[in-house]
PDB file of C-alpha atoms in Angstrom:
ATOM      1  CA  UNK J   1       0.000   0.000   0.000  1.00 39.00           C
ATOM      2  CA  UNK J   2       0.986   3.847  -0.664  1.00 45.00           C
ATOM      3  CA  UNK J   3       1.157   5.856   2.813  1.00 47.00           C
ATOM      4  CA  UNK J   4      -0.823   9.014   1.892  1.00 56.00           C
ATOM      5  CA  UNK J   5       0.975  12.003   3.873  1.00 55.00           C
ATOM      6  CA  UNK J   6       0.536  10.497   7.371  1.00 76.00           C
ATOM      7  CA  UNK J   7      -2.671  11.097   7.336  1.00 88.00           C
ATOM      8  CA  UNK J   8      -4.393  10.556  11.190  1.00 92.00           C
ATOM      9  CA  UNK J   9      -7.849  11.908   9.725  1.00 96.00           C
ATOM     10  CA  UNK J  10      -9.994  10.970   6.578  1.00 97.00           C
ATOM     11  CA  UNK J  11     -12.811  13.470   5.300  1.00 98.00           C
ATOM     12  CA  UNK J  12     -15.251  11.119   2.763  1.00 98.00           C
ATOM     13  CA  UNK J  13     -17.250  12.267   0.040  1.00 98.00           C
ATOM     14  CA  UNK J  14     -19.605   9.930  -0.803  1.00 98.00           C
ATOM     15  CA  UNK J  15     -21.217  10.110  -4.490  1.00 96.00           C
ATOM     16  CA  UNK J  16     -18.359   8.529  -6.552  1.00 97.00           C
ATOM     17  CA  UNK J  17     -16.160   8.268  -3.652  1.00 98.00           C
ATOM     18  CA  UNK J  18     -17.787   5.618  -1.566  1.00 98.00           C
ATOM     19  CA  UNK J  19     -20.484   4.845  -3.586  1.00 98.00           C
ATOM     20  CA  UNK J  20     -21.552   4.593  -7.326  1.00 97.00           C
ATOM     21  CA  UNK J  21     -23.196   7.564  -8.675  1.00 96.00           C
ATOM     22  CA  UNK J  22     -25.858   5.387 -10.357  1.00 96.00           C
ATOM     23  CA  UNK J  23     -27.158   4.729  -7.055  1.00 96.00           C
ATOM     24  CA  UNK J  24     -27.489   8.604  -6.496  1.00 94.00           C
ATOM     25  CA  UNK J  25     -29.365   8.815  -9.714  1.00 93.00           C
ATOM     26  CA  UNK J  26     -30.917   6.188 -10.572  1.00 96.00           C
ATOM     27  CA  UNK J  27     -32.398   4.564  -7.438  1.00 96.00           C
ATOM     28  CA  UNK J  28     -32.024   7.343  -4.781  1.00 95.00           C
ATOM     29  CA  UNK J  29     -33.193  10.381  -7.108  1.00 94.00           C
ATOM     30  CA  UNK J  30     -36.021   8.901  -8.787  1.00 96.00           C
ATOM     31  CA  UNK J  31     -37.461   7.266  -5.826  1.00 96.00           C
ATOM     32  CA  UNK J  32     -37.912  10.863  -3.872  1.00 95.00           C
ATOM     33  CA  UNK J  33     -39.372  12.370  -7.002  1.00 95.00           C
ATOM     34  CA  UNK J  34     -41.893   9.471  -7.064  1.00 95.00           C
ATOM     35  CA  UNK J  35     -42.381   9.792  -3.222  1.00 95.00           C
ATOM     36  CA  UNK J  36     -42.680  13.742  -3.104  1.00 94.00           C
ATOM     37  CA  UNK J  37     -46.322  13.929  -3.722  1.00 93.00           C
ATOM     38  CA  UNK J  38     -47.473  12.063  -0.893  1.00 92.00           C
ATOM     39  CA  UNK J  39     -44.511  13.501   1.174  1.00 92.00           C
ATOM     40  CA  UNK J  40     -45.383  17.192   1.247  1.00 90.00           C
ATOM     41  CA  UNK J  41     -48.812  17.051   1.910  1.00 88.00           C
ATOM     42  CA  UNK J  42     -47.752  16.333   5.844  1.00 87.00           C
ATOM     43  CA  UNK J  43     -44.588  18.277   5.726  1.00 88.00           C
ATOM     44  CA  UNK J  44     -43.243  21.627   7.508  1.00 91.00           C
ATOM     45  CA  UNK J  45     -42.566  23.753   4.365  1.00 92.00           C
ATOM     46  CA  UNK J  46     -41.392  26.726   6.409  1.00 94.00           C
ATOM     47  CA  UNK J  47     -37.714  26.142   5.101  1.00 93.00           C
ATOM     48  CA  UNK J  48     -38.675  25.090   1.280  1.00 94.00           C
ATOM     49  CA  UNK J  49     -40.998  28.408   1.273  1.00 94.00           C
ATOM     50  CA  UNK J  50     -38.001  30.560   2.036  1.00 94.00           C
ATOM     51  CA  UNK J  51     -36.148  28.892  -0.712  1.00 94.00           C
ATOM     52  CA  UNK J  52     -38.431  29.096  -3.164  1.00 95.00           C
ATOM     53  CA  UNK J  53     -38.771  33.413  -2.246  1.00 95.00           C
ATOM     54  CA  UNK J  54     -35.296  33.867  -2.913  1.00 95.00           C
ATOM     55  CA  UNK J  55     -35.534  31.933  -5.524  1.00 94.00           C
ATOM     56  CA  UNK J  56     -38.160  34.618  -6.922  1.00 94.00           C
ATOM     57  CA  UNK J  57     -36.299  37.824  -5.494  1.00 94.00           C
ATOM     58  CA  UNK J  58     -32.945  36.899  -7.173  1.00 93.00           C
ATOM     59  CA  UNK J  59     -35.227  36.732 -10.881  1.00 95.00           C
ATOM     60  CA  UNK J  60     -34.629  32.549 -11.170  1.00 94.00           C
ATOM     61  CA  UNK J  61     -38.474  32.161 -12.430  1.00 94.00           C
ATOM     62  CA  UNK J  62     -38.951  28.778 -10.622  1.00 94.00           C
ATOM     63  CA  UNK J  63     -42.521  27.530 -10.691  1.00 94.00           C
ATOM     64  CA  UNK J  64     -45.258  29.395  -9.390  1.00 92.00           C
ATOM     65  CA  UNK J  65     -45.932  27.655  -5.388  1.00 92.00           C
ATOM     66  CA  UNK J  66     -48.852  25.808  -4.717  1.00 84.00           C
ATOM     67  CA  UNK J  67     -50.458  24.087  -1.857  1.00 77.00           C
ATOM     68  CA  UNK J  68     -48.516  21.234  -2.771  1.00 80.00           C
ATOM     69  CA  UNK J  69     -45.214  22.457  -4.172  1.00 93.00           C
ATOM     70  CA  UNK J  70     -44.315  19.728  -6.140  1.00 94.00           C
ATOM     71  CA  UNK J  71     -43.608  21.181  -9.507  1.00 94.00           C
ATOM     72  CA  UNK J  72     -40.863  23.518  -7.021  1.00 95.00           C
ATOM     73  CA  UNK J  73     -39.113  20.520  -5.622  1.00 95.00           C
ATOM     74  CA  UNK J  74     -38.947  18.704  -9.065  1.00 95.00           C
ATOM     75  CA  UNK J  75     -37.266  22.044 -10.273  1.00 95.00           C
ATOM     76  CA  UNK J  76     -35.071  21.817  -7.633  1.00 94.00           C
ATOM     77  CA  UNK J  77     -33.803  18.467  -8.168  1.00 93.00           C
ATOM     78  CA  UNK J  78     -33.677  18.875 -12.240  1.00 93.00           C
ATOM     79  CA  UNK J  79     -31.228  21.966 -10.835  1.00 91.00           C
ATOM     80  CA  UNK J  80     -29.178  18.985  -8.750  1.00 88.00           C
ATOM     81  CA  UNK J  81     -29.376  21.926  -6.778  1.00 89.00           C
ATOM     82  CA  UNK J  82     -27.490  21.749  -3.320  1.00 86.00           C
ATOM     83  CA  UNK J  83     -30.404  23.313  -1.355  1.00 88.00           C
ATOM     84  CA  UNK J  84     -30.472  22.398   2.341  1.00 86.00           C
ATOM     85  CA  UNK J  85     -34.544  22.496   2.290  1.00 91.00           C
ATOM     86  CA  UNK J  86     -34.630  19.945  -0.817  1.00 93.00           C
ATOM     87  CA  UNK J  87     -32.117  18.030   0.901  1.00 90.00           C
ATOM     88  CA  UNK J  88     -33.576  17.311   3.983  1.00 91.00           C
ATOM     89  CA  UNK J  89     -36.933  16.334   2.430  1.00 93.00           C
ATOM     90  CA  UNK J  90     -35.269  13.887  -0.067  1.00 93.00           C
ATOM     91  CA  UNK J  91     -34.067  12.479   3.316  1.00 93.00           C
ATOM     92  CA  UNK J  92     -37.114  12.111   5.133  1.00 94.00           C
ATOM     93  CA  UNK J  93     -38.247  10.120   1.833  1.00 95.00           C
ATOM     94  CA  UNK J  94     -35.297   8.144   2.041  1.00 96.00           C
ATOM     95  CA  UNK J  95     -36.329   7.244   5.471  1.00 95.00           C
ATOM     96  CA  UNK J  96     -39.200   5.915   4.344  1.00 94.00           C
ATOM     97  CA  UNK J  97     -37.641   3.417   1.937  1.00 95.00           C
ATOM     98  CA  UNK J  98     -35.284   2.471   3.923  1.00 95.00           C
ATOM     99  CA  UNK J  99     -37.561   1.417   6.642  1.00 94.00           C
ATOM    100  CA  UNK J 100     -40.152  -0.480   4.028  1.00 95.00           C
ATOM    101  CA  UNK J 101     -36.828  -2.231   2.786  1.00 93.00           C
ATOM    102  CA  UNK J 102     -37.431  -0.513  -0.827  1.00 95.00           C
ATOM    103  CA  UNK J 103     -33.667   1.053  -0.250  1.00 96.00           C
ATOM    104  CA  UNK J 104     -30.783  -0.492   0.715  1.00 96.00           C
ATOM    105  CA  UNK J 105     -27.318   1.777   0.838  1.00 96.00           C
ATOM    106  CA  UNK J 106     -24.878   0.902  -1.887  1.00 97.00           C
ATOM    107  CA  UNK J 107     -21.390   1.370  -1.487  1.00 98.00           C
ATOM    108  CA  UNK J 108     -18.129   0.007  -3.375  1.00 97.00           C
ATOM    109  CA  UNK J 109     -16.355  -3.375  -2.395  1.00 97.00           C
ATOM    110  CA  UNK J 110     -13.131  -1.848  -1.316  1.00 97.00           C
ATOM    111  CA  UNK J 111     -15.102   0.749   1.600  1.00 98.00           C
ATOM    112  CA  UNK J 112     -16.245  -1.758   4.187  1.00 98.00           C
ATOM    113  CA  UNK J 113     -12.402  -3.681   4.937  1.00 97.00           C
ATOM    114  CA  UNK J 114     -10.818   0.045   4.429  1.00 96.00           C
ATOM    115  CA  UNK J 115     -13.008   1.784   7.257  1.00 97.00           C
ATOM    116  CA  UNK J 116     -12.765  -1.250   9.566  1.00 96.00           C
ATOM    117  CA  UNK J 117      -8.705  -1.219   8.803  1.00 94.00           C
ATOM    118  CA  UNK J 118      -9.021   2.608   9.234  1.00 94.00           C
ATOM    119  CA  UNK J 119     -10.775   1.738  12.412  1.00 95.00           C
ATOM    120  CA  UNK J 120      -8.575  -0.770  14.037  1.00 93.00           C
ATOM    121  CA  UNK J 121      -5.358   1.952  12.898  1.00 91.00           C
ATOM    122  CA  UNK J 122      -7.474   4.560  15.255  1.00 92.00           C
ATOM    123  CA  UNK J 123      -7.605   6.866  11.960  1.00 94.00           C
ATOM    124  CA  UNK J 124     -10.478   9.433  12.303  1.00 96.00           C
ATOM    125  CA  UNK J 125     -13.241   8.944   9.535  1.00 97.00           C
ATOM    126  CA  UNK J 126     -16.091  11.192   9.130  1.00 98.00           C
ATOM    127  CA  UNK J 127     -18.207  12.386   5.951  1.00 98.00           C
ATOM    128  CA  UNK J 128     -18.749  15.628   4.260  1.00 98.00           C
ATOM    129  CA  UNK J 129     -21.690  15.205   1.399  1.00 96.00           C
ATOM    130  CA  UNK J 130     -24.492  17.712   0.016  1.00 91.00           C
ATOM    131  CA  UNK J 131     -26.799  14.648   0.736  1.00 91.00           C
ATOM    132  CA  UNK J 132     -28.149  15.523   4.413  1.00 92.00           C
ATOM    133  CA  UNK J 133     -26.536  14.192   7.463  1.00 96.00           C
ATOM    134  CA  UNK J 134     -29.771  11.546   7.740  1.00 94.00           C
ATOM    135  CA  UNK J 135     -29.635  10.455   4.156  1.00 95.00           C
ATOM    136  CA  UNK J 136     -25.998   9.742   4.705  1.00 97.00           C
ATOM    137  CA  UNK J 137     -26.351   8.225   7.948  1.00 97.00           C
ATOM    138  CA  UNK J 138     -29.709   5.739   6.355  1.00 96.00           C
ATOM    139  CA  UNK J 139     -27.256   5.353   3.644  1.00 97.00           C
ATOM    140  CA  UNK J 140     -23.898   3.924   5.439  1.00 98.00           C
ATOM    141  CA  UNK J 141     -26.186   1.765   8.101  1.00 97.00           C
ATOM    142  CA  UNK J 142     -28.078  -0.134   5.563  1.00 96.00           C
ATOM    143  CA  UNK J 143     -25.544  -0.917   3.335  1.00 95.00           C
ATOM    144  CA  UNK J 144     -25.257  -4.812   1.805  1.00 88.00           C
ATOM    145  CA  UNK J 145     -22.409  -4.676   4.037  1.00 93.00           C
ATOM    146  CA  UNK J 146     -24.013  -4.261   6.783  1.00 95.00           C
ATOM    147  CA  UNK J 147     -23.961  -1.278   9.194  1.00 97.00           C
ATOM    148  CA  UNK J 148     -20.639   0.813   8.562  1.00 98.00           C
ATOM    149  CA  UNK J 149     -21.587   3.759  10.812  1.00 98.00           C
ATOM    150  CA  UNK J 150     -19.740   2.235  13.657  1.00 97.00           C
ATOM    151  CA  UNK J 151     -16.539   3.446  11.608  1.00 98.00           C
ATOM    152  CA  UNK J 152     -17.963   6.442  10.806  1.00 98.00           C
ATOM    153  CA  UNK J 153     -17.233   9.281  13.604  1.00 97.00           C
ATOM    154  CA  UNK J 154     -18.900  12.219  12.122  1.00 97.00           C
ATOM    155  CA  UNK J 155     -21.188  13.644   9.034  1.00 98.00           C
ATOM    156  CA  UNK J 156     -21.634  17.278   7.879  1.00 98.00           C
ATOM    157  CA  UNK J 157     -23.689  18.453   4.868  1.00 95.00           C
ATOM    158  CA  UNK J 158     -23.876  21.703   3.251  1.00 91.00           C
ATOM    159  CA  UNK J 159     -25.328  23.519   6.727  1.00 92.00           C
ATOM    160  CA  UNK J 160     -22.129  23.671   7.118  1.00 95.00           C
ATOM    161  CA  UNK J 161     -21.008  25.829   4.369  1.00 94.00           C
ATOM    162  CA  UNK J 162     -20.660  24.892   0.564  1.00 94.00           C
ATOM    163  CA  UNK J 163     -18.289  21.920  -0.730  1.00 96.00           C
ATOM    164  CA  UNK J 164     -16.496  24.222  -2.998  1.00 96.00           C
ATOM    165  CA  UNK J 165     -15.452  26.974  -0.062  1.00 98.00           C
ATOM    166  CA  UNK J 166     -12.126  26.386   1.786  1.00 98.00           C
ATOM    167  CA  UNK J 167     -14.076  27.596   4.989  1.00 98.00           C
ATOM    168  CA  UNK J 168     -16.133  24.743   5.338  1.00 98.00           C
ATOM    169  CA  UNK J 169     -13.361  22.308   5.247  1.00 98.00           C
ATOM    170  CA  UNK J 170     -11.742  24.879   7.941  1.00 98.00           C
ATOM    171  CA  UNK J 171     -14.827  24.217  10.457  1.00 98.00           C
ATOM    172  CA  UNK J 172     -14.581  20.709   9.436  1.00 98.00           C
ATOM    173  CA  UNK J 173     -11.390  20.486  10.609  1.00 98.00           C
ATOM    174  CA  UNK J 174     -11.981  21.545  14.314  1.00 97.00           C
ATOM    175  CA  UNK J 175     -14.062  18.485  14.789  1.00 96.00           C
ATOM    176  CA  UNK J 176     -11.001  16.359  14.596  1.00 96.00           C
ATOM    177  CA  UNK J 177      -8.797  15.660  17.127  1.00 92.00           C
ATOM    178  CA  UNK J 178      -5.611  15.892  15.002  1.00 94.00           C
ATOM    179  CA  UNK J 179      -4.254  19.276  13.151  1.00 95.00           C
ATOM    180  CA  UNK J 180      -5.940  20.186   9.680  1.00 97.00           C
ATOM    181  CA  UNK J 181      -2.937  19.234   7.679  1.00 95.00           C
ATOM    182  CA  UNK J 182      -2.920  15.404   9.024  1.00 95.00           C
ATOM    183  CA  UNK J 183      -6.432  15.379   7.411  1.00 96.00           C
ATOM    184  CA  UNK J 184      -6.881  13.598   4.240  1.00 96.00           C
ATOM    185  CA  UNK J 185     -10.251  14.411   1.950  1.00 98.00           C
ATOM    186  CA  UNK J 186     -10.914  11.930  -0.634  1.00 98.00           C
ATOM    187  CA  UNK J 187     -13.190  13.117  -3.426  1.00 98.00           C
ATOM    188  CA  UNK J 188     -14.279  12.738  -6.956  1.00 97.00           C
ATOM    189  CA  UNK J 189     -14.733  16.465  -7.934  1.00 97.00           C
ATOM    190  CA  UNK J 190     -11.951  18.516  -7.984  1.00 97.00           C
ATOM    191  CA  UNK J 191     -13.088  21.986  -6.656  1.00 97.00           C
ATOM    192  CA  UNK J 192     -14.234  20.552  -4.152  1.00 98.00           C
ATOM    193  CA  UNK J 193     -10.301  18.787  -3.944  1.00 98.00           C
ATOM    194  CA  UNK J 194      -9.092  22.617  -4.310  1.00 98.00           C
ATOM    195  CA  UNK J 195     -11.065  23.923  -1.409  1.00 98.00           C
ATOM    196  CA  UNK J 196      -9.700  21.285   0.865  1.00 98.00           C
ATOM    197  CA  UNK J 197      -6.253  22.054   0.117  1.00 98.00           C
ATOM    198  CA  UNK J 198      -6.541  25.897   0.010  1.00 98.00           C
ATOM    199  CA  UNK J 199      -8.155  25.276   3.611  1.00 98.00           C
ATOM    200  CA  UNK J 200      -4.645  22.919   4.630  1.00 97.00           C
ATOM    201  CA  UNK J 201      -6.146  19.525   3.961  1.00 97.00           C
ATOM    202  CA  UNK J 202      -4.199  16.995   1.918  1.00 96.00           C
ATOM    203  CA  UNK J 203      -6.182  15.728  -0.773  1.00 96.00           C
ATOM    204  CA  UNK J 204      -6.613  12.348  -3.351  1.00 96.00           C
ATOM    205  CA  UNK J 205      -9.151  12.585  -6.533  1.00 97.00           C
ATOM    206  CA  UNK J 206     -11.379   9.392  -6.372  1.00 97.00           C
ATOM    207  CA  UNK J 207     -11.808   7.925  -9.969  1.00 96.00           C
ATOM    208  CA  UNK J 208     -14.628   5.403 -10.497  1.00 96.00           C
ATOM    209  CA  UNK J 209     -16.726   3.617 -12.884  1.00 93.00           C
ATOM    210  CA  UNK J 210     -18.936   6.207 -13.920  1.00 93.00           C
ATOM    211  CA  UNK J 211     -17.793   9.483 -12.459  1.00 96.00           C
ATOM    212  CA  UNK J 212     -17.825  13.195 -14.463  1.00 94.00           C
ATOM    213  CA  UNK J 213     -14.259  13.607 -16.453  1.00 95.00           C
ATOM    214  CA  UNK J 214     -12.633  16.486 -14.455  1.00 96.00           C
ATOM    215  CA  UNK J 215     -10.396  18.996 -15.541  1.00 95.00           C
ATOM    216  CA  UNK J 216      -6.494  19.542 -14.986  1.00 93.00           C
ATOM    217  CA  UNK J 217      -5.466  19.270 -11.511  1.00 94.00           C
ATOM    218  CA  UNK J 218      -2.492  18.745  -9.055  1.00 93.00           C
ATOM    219  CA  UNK J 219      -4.161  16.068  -7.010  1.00 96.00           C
ATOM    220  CA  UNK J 220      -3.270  12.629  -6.239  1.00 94.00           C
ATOM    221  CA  UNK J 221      -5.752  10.354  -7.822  1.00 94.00           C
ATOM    222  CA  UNK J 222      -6.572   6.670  -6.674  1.00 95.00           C
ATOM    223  CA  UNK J 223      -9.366   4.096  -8.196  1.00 95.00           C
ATOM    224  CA  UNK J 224     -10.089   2.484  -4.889  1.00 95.00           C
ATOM    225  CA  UNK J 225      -9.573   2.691  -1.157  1.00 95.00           C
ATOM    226  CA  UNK J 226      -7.012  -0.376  -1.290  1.00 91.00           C
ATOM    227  CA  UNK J 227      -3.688   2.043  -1.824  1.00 82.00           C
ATOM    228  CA  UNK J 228      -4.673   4.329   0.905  1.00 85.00           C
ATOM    229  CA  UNK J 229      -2.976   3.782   4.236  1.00 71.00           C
ATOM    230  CA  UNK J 230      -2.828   6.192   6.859  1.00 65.00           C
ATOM    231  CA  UNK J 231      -0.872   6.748  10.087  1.00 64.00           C
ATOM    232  CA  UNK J 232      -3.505   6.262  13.492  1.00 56.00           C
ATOM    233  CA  UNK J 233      -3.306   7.941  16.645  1.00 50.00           C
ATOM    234  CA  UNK J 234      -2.533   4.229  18.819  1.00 43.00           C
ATOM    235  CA  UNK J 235      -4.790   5.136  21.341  1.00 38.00           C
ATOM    236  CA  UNK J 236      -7.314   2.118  20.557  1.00 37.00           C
ATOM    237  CA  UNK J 237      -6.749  -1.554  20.309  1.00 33.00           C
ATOM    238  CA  UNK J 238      -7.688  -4.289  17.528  1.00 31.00           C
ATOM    239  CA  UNK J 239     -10.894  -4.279  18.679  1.00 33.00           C
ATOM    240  CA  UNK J 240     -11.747  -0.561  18.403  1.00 32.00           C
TER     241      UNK J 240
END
């Protein structure tokens, strides 16, 4: 295995990092669009409403708002927008499936013996995705593999600041027990790479089956989790 910088902290992304972004789009996606009808008709829209206001004051022309808002949302998600509001109700869909057993998380081969090897080397593993903190929590503790979130020490979405802003890696940071350079953010888009390491992360572009082409970069790039091996803080034993 390649040692990555000594890292003693790793910062996941999850579409096309730790899992295939066909299950993003083509089972995750298209199930809350189905679901959304039904959804909103019992849901707090407080947040959603304030969304869609901006939406109008900035001049974006989304669809007018109804008593069910459904035409909004699937605007929304045609946008892949990163909206907190949108976000959280795809999640509360999710929750749903999950719990009928219609969705089961997907994630690659090589993720489940690298977070339990990350986990027995005491390194540090949390997730950063624009999916909210539920949806990635349903996701990782449902997985084929069984429940991963016992490697998993911490999630943040985009309530805490975009994926793209060196800032939000920054607060990220703080979290962990270790200094922000001995933090290692794995990801398959590199602006979000670029914010990382303005913000003192180190960084390794994820290339999988399926991901977006990305454009020229300085970043390390892997294909699975198998060359990564990271440095731990010894202060657990085998057994975690």
């Amino acid at each position: 295995m390649d040692r990555i910088g000594d890292a003693r902290g790793i910062l996941l992304d999850i579409e096309g990092t730790t899992t295939p972004i066909t299950f993003v789009y083509d089972v995750l996606f298209p199930f809350a669009r189905r679901q959304v009808g039904d959804y909103v008709r019992h849901a707090d829209l407080t947040d959603l409403q304030r969304e869609y206001d901006e939406d109008v004051h900035r001049g974006h022309h989304p669809p007018a708002w109804s008593a069910e808002p459904v035409a909004y949302i699937h605007w929304l998600m045609d946008q892949d927008r990163k909206s907190s509001a949108l976000k959280n109700i795809q999640g509360r869909i999710w929750l749903q499936g999950y719990q009928s057993g219609e969705l089961q998380g997907e994630v690659f081969q090589d993720v489940p013996p690298a977070l339990e090897r990350w986990h027995r080397e005491s390194i540090d593993v949390r997730i950063f995705s624009s999916g909210s903190i539920l949806a990635q929590r349903l996701l990782f503790s449902s997985s084929s593999a069984g429940d991963l979130t016992r490697f998993l020490k911490g999630y943040f979405d985009t309530t805490t600041g975009p994926k793209d802003e060196a800032q939000s890696y920054a607060q990220i940071a703080r979290s962990f027990d270790v200094p922000i350079s001995d933090i290692l953010f794995i990801s398959d888009v590199t602006r979000e790479l670029d914010a990382a390491r303005s913000a003192g992360m180190q960084t390794l572009l994820c290339v999988r089956p399926g991901n977006h082409p990305q454009p020229q970069h300085g970043h390390p790039t892997i294909a699975d989790f198998e060359t990564i091996q990271a440095r731990g803080t010894g202060n657990r034993g085998p057994d975690g």
